[in-house]
Amino acid sequence: MTAALPTVRTAGRPFDPPEDLFTRPPLSRLTYPDGHEGWLVTSHALVREVLADPRFSVRPELRHLPILGAPGGAGPVPPGVFTAMDAPEHTRYRRLLTGQFTVRRMRALAGRVEEITAAHLEAMERGGDTADLVTALALPIPAQVICELLGVPYEDKAQFQDQALALVRLGADPAQQAAAYGAIYGYLAGLVAAKRAAPTDDLLGDLTRSDLTDEELINIGFVLLGAGLDTTANMLALGAFALLDHPAQLALLRADPGIAAQAVDELLRYLSIIPFTVRTALEDVDLQGERIEAGQTVTVSIPAANRDPARFADPDTLDLLREAGSHVAFGHGIHQCLGQQLARVELQVALPALVTRFPSLRLAVPATDVAMRTDMLIYGVHALPVTWHRS
Ligand code: HEM
């Protein structure tokens, strides 16, 4: 059977992936918008197998994309953009960066995340009894944290935050995207030059002491800033929405913030905000009795894998006490999310802090009126109006 990638979610079920994903066998043929005949993988086991197999490449010039208007050019990969490189090119950059994203460093950052979160919750409370959780909390916390980690002055955010969003909008005008890219690149070039002149004690400052060229450093800064801005922000807002829509689960977290670590992994599994990633076969690969030919692209469905009943019992139920750690919301294999410990720390701090500080927190609009990000590659909400009783 060949068909297009299912992308339409069922009305009234904003947290559930498109239903048609679940009518597919673990490996099925997929027709891409450019006419390419490739594959779709939906089971947890097979998703991990493909992502761990070096016969599948991440390189953009080889791939076909399963939806129209997805961002990301197909030109040559600029130096430093390791997310688009295979081993061994990828390995060199990843090694340099893994040393910067250690669990220990991320834990040390937790204190700052707590301060930043507390300041935003404070401002929300002072502001009255309603707020949009996206602008009040979900956007500023990850933005401020990634800026501090990289050594990008948060006051400069006007120079990159909106442009970064333009880069991930589905169907964005290529000229607009190029302008956004140019603006952020120019900003980071100035910053890297300043850090070379007067090295700072932050991630980009540290990297100026490595053997990376300016171009590599700027592009690495670009990748990390982009990855750190939009992902955690969406997970934070969508996570808050899911909790408000599941009051018994929210009550568990409020009663015992000690469950935050497993609760966050369960939310990552249940919500799977990144809908897919793609890999292209470098040689013929036999999988599940089928032959994937060299040059064919495989789309890996993260939401389908994370709702696979063979891996997670009762997968459509949000169960904050579940052991969900083996989810693939951060991917798998050599490209598994570099920022996952940072994202976990932010979510584990911010979500419990929000629900304990506002015991009467609820949606200010019917759940069906919440504007979902069906027009963006990364899923989430555009706005989340909430209200509470003032104490
Ligand atoms: C909840 C938040 C996040 C989610 C759901 C998420 C998800 C993912 C996924 C699925 C991948 C693998 C993509 C693939 O294999 O094609 C990935 C890779 C990556 N993520 Fe995240 N991410 C999050 C937060 C972050 C943050 C805060 C950073 C900050 C630096 C970050 C940086 C990266 C980088 C650099 C890669 C590429 C790694 C490589 O190619 O070696 N992510 N992420």
Tab-separated table of C-alpha atoms and ligand atoms in Angstrom:
chain	number	residue	atom	x	y	z
A	1	MET	CA	0.000	0.000	0.000
A	2	THR	CA	1.366	3.459	-0.796
A	3	ALA	CA	-0.085	6.671	0.611
A	4	ALA	CA	0.942	10.078	1.908
A	5	LEU	CA	2.050	10.698	5.490
A	6	PRO	CA	-1.043	11.079	7.708
A	7	THR	CA	-0.911	14.563	9.252
A	8	VAL	CA	-4.507	15.397	10.178
A	9	ARG	CA	-5.466	14.965	13.816
A	10	THR	CA	-8.960	14.040	14.907
A	11	ALA	CA	-11.050	17.037	16.004
A	12	GLY	CA	-11.409	17.253	19.784
A	13	ARG	CA	-8.337	15.074	20.420
A	14	PRO	CA	-5.472	17.593	20.348
A	15	PHE	CA	-2.990	15.320	22.131
A	16	ASP	CA	-3.415	12.267	19.916
A	17	PRO	CA	-1.354	11.739	16.757
A	18	PRO	CA	-3.169	11.405	13.405
A	19	GLU	CA	-5.261	8.229	13.664
A	20	ASP	CA	-4.286	6.943	10.229
A	21	LEU	CA	-0.728	6.418	11.460
A	22	PHE	CA	-2.021	3.475	13.434
A	23	THR	CA	-3.609	1.675	10.492
A	24	ARG	CA	-0.117	1.124	9.025
A	25	PRO	CA	2.137	-1.917	9.495
A	26	PRO	CA	5.508	-1.142	11.182
A	27	LEU	CA	7.109	-0.619	7.744
A	28	SER	CA	4.986	0.616	4.849
A	29	ARG	CA	5.441	2.362	1.541
A	30	LEU	CA	5.047	6.141	1.544
A	31	THR	CA	4.494	8.503	-1.371
A	32	TYR	CA	6.307	11.807	-0.854
A	33	PRO	CA	4.930	15.143	-2.152
A	34	ASP	CA	7.725	15.320	-4.767
A	35	GLY	CA	6.647	11.929	-6.154
A	36	HIS	CA	9.406	9.939	-4.431
A	37	GLU	CA	8.372	6.411	-3.431
A	38	GLY	CA	9.899	5.782	-0.018
A	39	TRP	CA	8.951	4.312	3.318
A	40	LEU	CA	7.289	5.026	6.650
A	41	VAL	CA	8.277	3.362	9.930
A	42	THR	CA	5.830	3.392	12.833
A	43	SER	CA	6.838	0.793	15.427
A	44	HIS	CA	9.051	1.612	18.417
A	45	ALA	CA	11.471	-1.251	17.701
A	46	LEU	CA	11.885	-0.419	14.024
A	47	VAL	CA	12.233	3.336	14.623
A	48	ARG	CA	15.154	2.630	16.939
A	49	GLU	CA	16.628	0.150	14.483
A	50	VAL	CA	16.609	2.632	11.595
A	51	LEU	CA	17.955	5.521	13.694
A	52	ALA	CA	20.831	3.367	14.992
A	53	ASP	CA	21.804	1.972	11.563
A	54	PRO	CA	24.753	3.734	9.848
A	55	ARG	CA	23.459	2.554	6.458
A	56	PHE	CA	20.856	5.321	6.801
A	57	SER	CA	22.075	8.878	6.274
A	58	VAL	CA	20.798	12.165	7.699
A	59	ARG	CA	22.278	14.229	4.823
A	60	PRO	CA	19.745	16.753	3.495
A	61	GLU	CA	20.878	16.545	-0.140
A	62	LEU	CA	19.884	12.853	-0.240
A	63	ARG	CA	16.506	13.082	1.411
A	64	HIS	CA	12.921	13.661	0.379
A	65	LEU	CA	10.578	15.322	2.848
A	66	PRO	CA	7.216	13.723	3.636
A	67	ILE	CA	5.288	16.987	3.910
A	68	LEU	CA	5.145	20.087	1.755
A	69	GLY	CA	6.681	23.317	2.974
A	70	ALA	CA	8.885	21.733	5.655
A	71	PRO	CA	11.795	24.040	6.427
A	72	GLY	CA	15.394	23.104	5.676
A	73	GLY	CA	17.320	23.600	2.455
A	74	ALA	CA	18.852	20.811	0.409
A	75	GLY	CA	22.060	22.647	-0.515
A	76	PRO	CA	25.552	21.749	0.687
A	77	VAL	CA	25.823	21.509	4.481
A	78	PRO	CA	27.687	24.519	5.925
A	79	PRO	CA	30.668	23.804	8.210
A	80	GLY	CA	29.516	23.184	11.789
A	81	VAL	CA	25.944	22.139	10.992
A	82	PHE	CA	26.564	18.722	12.527
A	83	THR	CA	22.853	17.906	12.752
A	84	ALA	CA	22.983	17.341	8.978
A	85	MET	CA	26.184	15.254	8.916
A	86	ASP	CA	26.857	11.525	9.164
A	87	ALA	CA	29.747	9.950	11.054
A	88	PRO	CA	32.675	10.544	11.050
A	89	GLU	CA	32.180	14.308	10.288
A	90	HIS	CA	29.364	14.416	12.857
A	91	THR	CA	31.478	12.643	15.495
A	92	ARG	CA	34.089	15.376	15.788
A	93	TYR	CA	31.537	18.105	16.524
A	94	ARG	CA	29.370	15.928	18.713
A	95	ARG	CA	32.382	15.017	20.902
A	96	LEU	CA	33.265	18.674	21.377
A	97	LEU	CA	29.683	19.488	22.340
A	98	THR	CA	28.817	16.466	24.467
A	99	GLY	CA	31.476	17.692	26.898
A	100	GLN	CA	29.465	20.931	27.223
A	101	PHE	CA	26.054	19.283	27.804
A	102	THR	CA	26.912	16.915	30.639
A	103	VAL	CA	24.232	15.849	33.134
A	104	ARG	CA	26.410	17.492	35.809
A	105	ARG	CA	26.507	20.866	34.032
A	106	MET	CA	22.769	20.692	33.388
A	107	ARG	CA	22.077	19.905	37.065
A	108	ALA	CA	24.258	22.843	38.028
A	109	LEU	CA	22.104	24.974	35.748
A	110	ALA	CA	18.955	23.824	37.580
A	111	GLY	CA	19.398	26.567	40.212
A	112	ARG	CA	19.310	29.237	37.485
A	113	VAL	CA	16.308	27.570	35.871
A	114	GLU	CA	14.526	27.746	39.250
A	115	GLU	CA	15.308	31.463	39.617
A	116	ILE	CA	14.226	32.279	36.090
A	117	THR	CA	11.011	30.258	36.488
A	118	ALA	CA	10.209	31.888	39.836
A	119	ALA	CA	10.667	35.356	38.333
A	120	HIS	CA	8.242	34.615	35.501
A	121	LEU	CA	5.654	33.045	37.820
A	122	GLU	CA	5.957	36.088	40.077
A	123	ALA	CA	5.338	38.409	37.143
A	124	MET	CA	2.330	36.329	36.110
A	125	GLU	CA	0.832	36.601	39.582
A	126	ARG	CA	1.432	40.343	39.785
A	127	GLY	CA	-0.199	40.750	36.389
A	128	GLY	CA	-3.710	39.790	37.603
A	129	ASP	CA	-5.678	36.555	37.370
A	130	THR	CA	-5.272	35.634	33.713
A	131	ALA	CA	-2.302	35.069	31.416
A	132	ASP	CA	-1.237	33.474	28.182
A	133	LEU	CA	1.090	30.723	29.349
A	134	VAL	CA	2.982	30.756	26.051
A	135	THR	CA	4.164	34.350	26.324
A	136	ALA	CA	4.275	34.466	30.135
A	137	LEU	CA	6.246	31.288	30.702
A	138	ALA	CA	6.808	28.823	27.872
A	139	LEU	CA	8.690	31.132	25.505
A	140	PRO	CA	10.807	33.186	27.916
A	141	ILE	CA	12.138	30.413	30.191
A	142	PRO	CA	13.884	28.270	27.521
A	143	ALA	CA	14.991	31.396	25.646
A	144	GLN	CA	16.649	32.901	28.700
A	145	VAL	CA	18.217	29.577	29.704
A	146	ILE	CA	19.701	28.771	26.278
A	147	CYS	CA	21.009	32.340	26.008
A	148	GLU	CA	22.757	32.086	29.376
A	149	LEU	CA	24.197	28.683	28.538
A	150	LEU	CA	25.552	29.804	25.167
A	151	GLY	CA	26.582	33.251	26.305
A	152	VAL	CA	24.141	35.142	24.078
A	153	PRO	CA	22.892	38.348	25.794
A	154	TYR	CA	19.151	37.797	26.396
A	155	GLU	CA	18.574	41.541	25.909
A	156	ASP	CA	19.468	40.956	22.245
A	157	LYS	CA	16.575	38.546	21.753
A	158	ALA	CA	14.775	40.904	19.369
A	159	GLN	CA	17.603	40.174	16.940
A	160	PHE	CA	16.956	36.434	16.745
A	161	GLN	CA	13.734	35.232	18.423
A	162	ASP	CA	11.210	36.226	15.744
A	163	GLN	CA	13.575	35.314	12.929
A	164	ALA	CA	14.130	31.887	14.481
A	165	LEU	CA	10.359	31.334	14.440
A	166	ALA	CA	10.202	32.341	10.775
A	167	LEU	CA	12.629	29.529	10.028
A	168	VAL	CA	10.370	26.787	11.372
A	169	ARG	CA	7.028	27.952	9.963
A	170	LEU	CA	5.572	25.436	7.508
A	171	GLY	CA	5.335	26.830	4.002
A	172	ALA	CA	7.294	29.994	4.852
A	173	ASP	CA	8.415	32.078	1.881
A	174	PRO	CA	12.017	31.040	0.972
A	175	ALA	CA	13.075	34.682	0.550
A	176	GLN	CA	11.800	35.470	4.047
A	177	GLN	CA	13.597	32.433	5.405
A	178	ALA	CA	16.843	33.485	3.740
A	179	ALA	CA	16.488	36.969	5.254
A	180	ALA	CA	15.832	35.492	8.711
A	181	TYR	CA	18.842	33.206	8.341
A	182	GLY	CA	21.021	36.130	7.258
A	183	ALA	CA	19.912	38.269	10.186
A	184	ILE	CA	20.655	35.612	12.810
A	185	TYR	CA	23.938	34.686	11.118
A	186	GLY	CA	25.048	38.318	11.104
A	187	TYR	CA	24.131	38.722	14.755
A	188	LEU	CA	26.046	35.584	15.775
A	189	ALA	CA	29.060	36.563	13.659
A	190	GLY	CA	29.349	39.775	15.690
A	191	LEU	CA	28.999	37.846	18.922
A	192	VAL	CA	31.657	35.270	18.005
A	193	ALA	CA	34.063	38.053	17.013
A	194	ALA	CA	33.481	39.721	20.400
A	195	LYS	CA	34.105	36.448	22.238
A	196	ARG	CA	37.317	35.848	20.311
A	197	ALA	CA	38.502	39.310	21.351
A	198	ALA	CA	37.473	38.847	24.995
A	199	PRO	CA	36.692	35.176	25.813
A	200	THR	CA	33.741	34.587	28.144
A	201	ASP	CA	32.983	31.750	30.526
A	202	ASP	CA	30.058	30.193	28.660
A	203	LEU	CA	29.541	27.556	25.977
A	204	LEU	CA	30.399	29.692	22.953
A	205	GLY	CA	33.229	31.329	24.893
A	206	ASP	CA	34.621	27.874	25.742
A	207	LEU	CA	34.388	26.821	22.101
A	208	THR	CA	36.451	29.820	20.978
A	209	ARG	CA	39.306	28.037	22.765
A	210	SER	CA	38.880	24.928	20.564
A	211	ASP	CA	40.159	24.554	16.986
A	212	LEU	CA	36.793	25.498	15.424
A	213	THR	CA	36.776	28.166	12.704
A	214	ASP	CA	34.567	31.258	12.974
A	215	GLU	CA	32.145	29.836	10.434
A	216	GLU	CA	31.862	26.554	12.344
A	217	LEU	CA	31.327	28.377	15.625
A	218	ILE	CA	28.655	30.655	14.202
A	219	ASN	CA	26.785	27.731	12.688
A	220	ILE	CA	27.015	25.698	15.887
A	221	GLY	CA	25.623	28.693	17.782
A	222	PHE	CA	22.844	28.879	15.217
A	223	VAL	CA	21.941	25.197	15.555
A	224	LEU	CA	21.917	25.298	19.363
A	225	LEU	CA	19.990	28.552	19.633
A	226	GLY	CA	17.357	27.313	17.182
A	227	ALA	CA	17.053	23.901	18.798
A	228	GLY	CA	16.886	25.373	22.286
A	229	LEU	CA	14.277	28.056	21.604
A	230	ASP	CA	11.290	26.382	20.021
A	231	THR	CA	11.364	22.786	21.247
A	232	THR	CA	11.234	23.158	25.026
A	233	ALA	CA	8.872	26.134	24.728
A	234	ASN	CA	6.324	24.019	22.885
A	235	MET	CA	6.737	21.102	25.212
A	236	LEU	CA	6.217	23.383	28.206
A	237	ALA	CA	3.010	24.931	26.892
A	238	LEU	CA	1.558	21.728	25.453
A	239	GLY	CA	2.546	19.881	28.638
A	240	ALA	CA	0.682	22.456	30.732
A	241	PHE	CA	-2.374	22.113	28.455
A	242	ALA	CA	-2.290	18.301	28.749
A	243	LEU	CA	-2.105	18.534	32.547
A	244	LEU	CA	-5.000	20.998	32.716
A	245	ASP	CA	-7.000	18.644	30.509
A	246	HIS	CA	-6.200	15.651	32.784
A	247	PRO	CA	-7.057	16.955	36.274
A	248	ALA	CA	-6.386	13.657	38.079
A	249	GLN	CA	-2.871	13.542	36.620
A	250	LEU	CA	-2.300	17.208	37.432
A	251	ALA	CA	-3.375	16.482	41.036
A	252	LEU	CA	-0.707	13.750	41.256
A	253	LEU	CA	2.057	16.172	40.241
A	254	ARG	CA	0.757	18.920	42.518
A	255	ALA	CA	0.586	16.541	45.485
A	256	ASP	CA	4.086	15.191	44.877
A	257	PRO	CA	6.459	17.269	42.734
A	258	GLY	CA	8.971	14.475	43.454
A	259	ILE	CA	7.429	12.572	40.535
A	260	ALA	CA	8.492	15.341	38.126
A	261	ALA	CA	11.241	13.313	36.419
A	262	GLN	CA	9.000	10.451	35.356
A	263	ALA	CA	6.044	12.758	34.772
A	264	VAL	CA	8.074	14.798	32.285
A	265	ASP	CA	9.254	11.727	30.381
A	266	GLU	CA	5.665	10.519	30.191
A	267	LEU	CA	4.546	13.904	28.842
A	268	LEU	CA	7.377	13.779	26.283
A	269	ARG	CA	6.192	10.332	25.190
A	270	TYR	CA	2.487	11.156	25.184
A	271	LEU	CA	2.833	14.464	23.335
A	272	SER	CA	5.756	13.697	20.952
A	273	ILE	CA	5.962	17.267	19.659
A	274	ILE	CA	8.406	16.405	16.831
A	275	PRO	CA	6.313	14.516	14.291
A	276	PHE	CA	9.029	12.781	12.331
A	277	THR	CA	12.610	12.656	11.250
A	278	VAL	CA	13.957	11.218	8.002
A	279	ARG	CA	16.903	9.096	6.904
A	280	THR	CA	17.971	7.948	3.443
A	281	ALA	CA	19.417	4.528	2.623
A	282	LEU	CA	23.049	4.699	1.452
A	283	GLU	CA	22.851	1.095	0.213
A	284	ASP	CA	20.125	-1.530	-0.155
A	285	VAL	CA	18.849	-2.509	3.291
A	286	ASP	CA	16.664	-5.536	4.000
A	287	LEU	CA	14.211	-4.786	6.777
A	288	GLN	CA	11.163	-6.778	7.891
A	289	GLY	CA	11.199	-8.844	4.715
A	290	GLU	CA	11.219	-5.743	2.492
A	291	ARG	CA	14.090	-4.265	0.508
A	292	ILE	CA	14.744	-0.557	1.048
A	293	GLU	CA	16.756	0.478	-1.962
A	294	ALA	CA	19.755	2.803	-1.890
A	295	GLY	CA	18.461	6.369	-2.297
A	296	GLN	CA	15.046	5.709	-0.759
A	297	THR	CA	14.010	7.906	2.148
A	298	VAL	CA	12.530	6.447	5.313
A	299	THR	CA	10.288	8.672	7.434
A	300	VAL	CA	10.403	7.722	11.074
A	301	SER	CA	7.208	8.573	12.983
A	302	ILE	CA	8.094	9.596	16.527
A	303	PRO	CA	4.464	9.874	17.754
A	304	ALA	CA	3.578	6.432	16.367
A	305	ALA	CA	6.627	4.825	18.014
A	306	ASN	CA	5.789	6.478	21.317
A	307	ARG	CA	2.211	5.147	21.166
A	308	ASP	CA	3.265	1.626	20.139
A	309	PRO	CA	1.225	-0.842	22.263
A	310	ALA	CA	3.994	-3.410	21.873
A	311	ARG	CA	6.277	-1.097	23.902
A	312	PHE	CA	3.907	0.912	26.130
A	313	ALA	CA	0.870	-0.699	27.737
A	314	ASP	CA	-2.288	1.336	27.190
A	315	PRO	CA	-0.281	3.886	25.170
A	316	ASP	CA	-3.093	6.409	24.660
A	317	THR	CA	-3.432	6.973	28.389
A	318	LEU	CA	-1.429	9.758	30.048
A	319	ASP	CA	-0.032	8.086	33.162
A	320	LEU	CA	2.511	10.264	34.952
A	321	LEU	CA	3.632	7.339	37.098
A	322	ARG	CA	4.527	5.208	34.082
A	323	GLU	CA	8.168	4.259	33.396
A	324	ALA	CA	8.301	5.986	30.002
A	325	GLY	CA	12.077	6.548	29.811
A	326	SER	CA	12.520	4.438	26.666
A	327	HIS	CA	10.444	6.827	24.526
A	328	VAL	CA	11.966	8.236	21.353
A	329	ALA	CA	10.761	11.835	21.758
A	330	PHE	CA	14.451	12.857	21.714
A	331	GLY	CA	15.264	10.532	18.821
A	332	HIS	CA	17.752	7.680	19.027
A	333	GLY	CA	21.257	6.794	17.823
A	334	ILE	CA	24.092	9.219	17.101
A	335	HIS	CA	21.772	12.208	16.537
A	336	GLN	CA	19.804	11.672	19.742
A	337	CYS	CA	18.983	15.078	21.205
A	338	LEU	CA	22.053	16.838	22.541
A	339	GLY	CA	19.917	19.143	24.691
A	340	GLN	CA	17.733	16.493	26.300
A	341	GLN	CA	19.110	16.903	29.820
A	342	LEU	CA	18.668	20.653	29.550
A	343	ALA	CA	15.087	20.240	28.301
A	344	ARG	CA	14.330	17.769	31.092
A	345	VAL	CA	15.686	20.120	33.766
A	346	GLU	CA	13.594	23.014	32.432
A	347	LEU	CA	10.406	20.963	32.269
A	348	GLN	CA	10.995	19.267	35.626
A	349	VAL	CA	11.411	22.655	37.282
A	350	ALA	CA	8.782	24.712	35.468
A	351	LEU	CA	5.766	22.387	35.352
A	352	PRO	CA	5.650	21.509	39.085
A	353	ALA	CA	6.426	25.136	39.990
A	354	LEU	CA	3.497	26.325	37.873
A	355	VAL	CA	0.903	23.918	39.252
A	356	THR	CA	1.924	24.325	42.892
A	357	ARG	CA	2.122	28.112	42.772
A	358	PHE	CA	-1.345	28.364	41.173
A	359	PRO	CA	-3.532	25.754	42.923
A	360	SER	CA	-6.669	26.961	41.117
A	361	LEU	CA	-5.079	27.177	37.642
A	362	ARG	CA	-7.482	26.352	34.808
A	363	LEU	CA	-8.035	27.091	31.126
A	364	ALA	CA	-9.680	30.452	30.488
A	365	VAL	CA	-11.314	29.166	27.290
A	366	PRO	CA	-12.915	25.842	26.330
A	367	ALA	CA	-10.228	23.270	25.420
A	368	THR	CA	-11.617	23.134	21.873
A	369	ASP	CA	-10.837	26.860	21.443
A	370	VAL	CA	-7.103	26.494	22.136
A	371	ALA	CA	-5.221	27.322	18.909
A	372	MET	CA	-3.083	24.315	18.045
A	373	ARG	CA	0.134	24.599	15.998
A	374	THR	CA	-1.039	22.525	13.055
A	375	ASP	CA	0.763	25.032	10.776
A	376	MET	CA	4.194	24.504	12.328
A	377	LEU	CA	6.618	21.613	12.103
A	378	ILE	CA	6.921	21.345	15.876
A	379	TYR	CA	3.543	20.700	17.487
A	380	GLY	CA	2.184	22.708	20.389
A	381	VAL	CA	-0.180	25.596	21.062
A	382	HIS	CA	-0.058	29.142	19.700
A	383	ALA	CA	-1.496	30.527	22.924
A	384	LEU	CA	-2.768	29.030	26.178
A	385	PRO	CA	-5.119	31.405	28.028
A	386	VAL	CA	-5.310	30.435	31.709
A	387	THR	CA	-6.938	31.908	34.793
A	388	TRP	CA	-6.788	31.429	38.574
A	389	HIS	CA	-8.329	32.743	41.801
A	390	ARG	CA	-6.255	35.442	43.394
A	391	SER	CA	-5.300	34.559	46.966
B	1	HEM	C1	11.469	19.040	24.708
B	1	HEM	C2	12.418	19.539	24.008
B	1	HEM	C3	13.155	18.841	22.889
B	1	HEM	C4	12.745	17.831	22.052
B	1	HEM	C5	11.400	17.100	22.032
B	1	HEM	C6	13.868	17.538	21.169
B	1	HEM	C7	13.850	16.548	20.195
B	1	HEM	C8	14.926	16.197	19.416
B	1	HEM	C9	14.942	15.111	18.454
B	1	HEM	C10	13.772	14.191	18.130
B	1	HEM	C11	16.174	15.069	17.900
B	1	HEM	C12	16.692	14.043	16.873
B	1	HEM	C13	16.477	14.513	15.460
B	1	HEM	C14	16.904	13.486	14.427
B	1	HEM	O1	17.355	12.390	14.740
B	1	HEM	O2	16.778	13.781	13.229
B	1	HEM	C15	16.941	16.149	18.485
B	1	HEM	C16	18.243	16.448	18.156
B	1	HEM	C17	18.894	17.558	18.642
B	1	HEM	N1	18.493	18.404	19.645
B	1	HEM	FE1	16.749	18.338	20.626
B	1	HEM	N2	14.902	18.385	21.466
B	1	HEM	C18	14.516	19.195	22.515
B	1	HEM	C19	15.265	20.168	23.128
B	1	HEM	C20	16.514	20.546	22.754
B	1	HEM	C21	17.272	21.605	23.368
B	1	HEM	C22	16.830	22.457	24.559
B	1	HEM	C23	18.418	21.705	22.689
B	1	HEM	C24	19.486	22.710	23.036
B	1	HEM	C25	20.606	22.829	22.692
B	1	HEM	C26	18.417	20.668	21.643
B	1	HEM	C27	19.422	20.422	20.721
B	1	HEM	C28	19.438	19.381	19.814
B	1	HEM	C29	20.526	19.137	18.889
B	1	HEM	C30	21.781	19.971	18.735
B	1	HEM	C31	20.184	17.995	18.153
B	1	HEM	C32	20.988	17.319	17.041
B	1	HEM	C33	21.972	16.372	17.612
B	1	HEM	C34	22.839	15.714	16.579
B	1	HEM	O3	22.551	15.790	15.378
B	1	HEM	O4	23.834	15.102	16.976
B	1	HEM	N3	17.242	19.998	21.721
B	1	HEM	N4	16.173	16.803	19.416
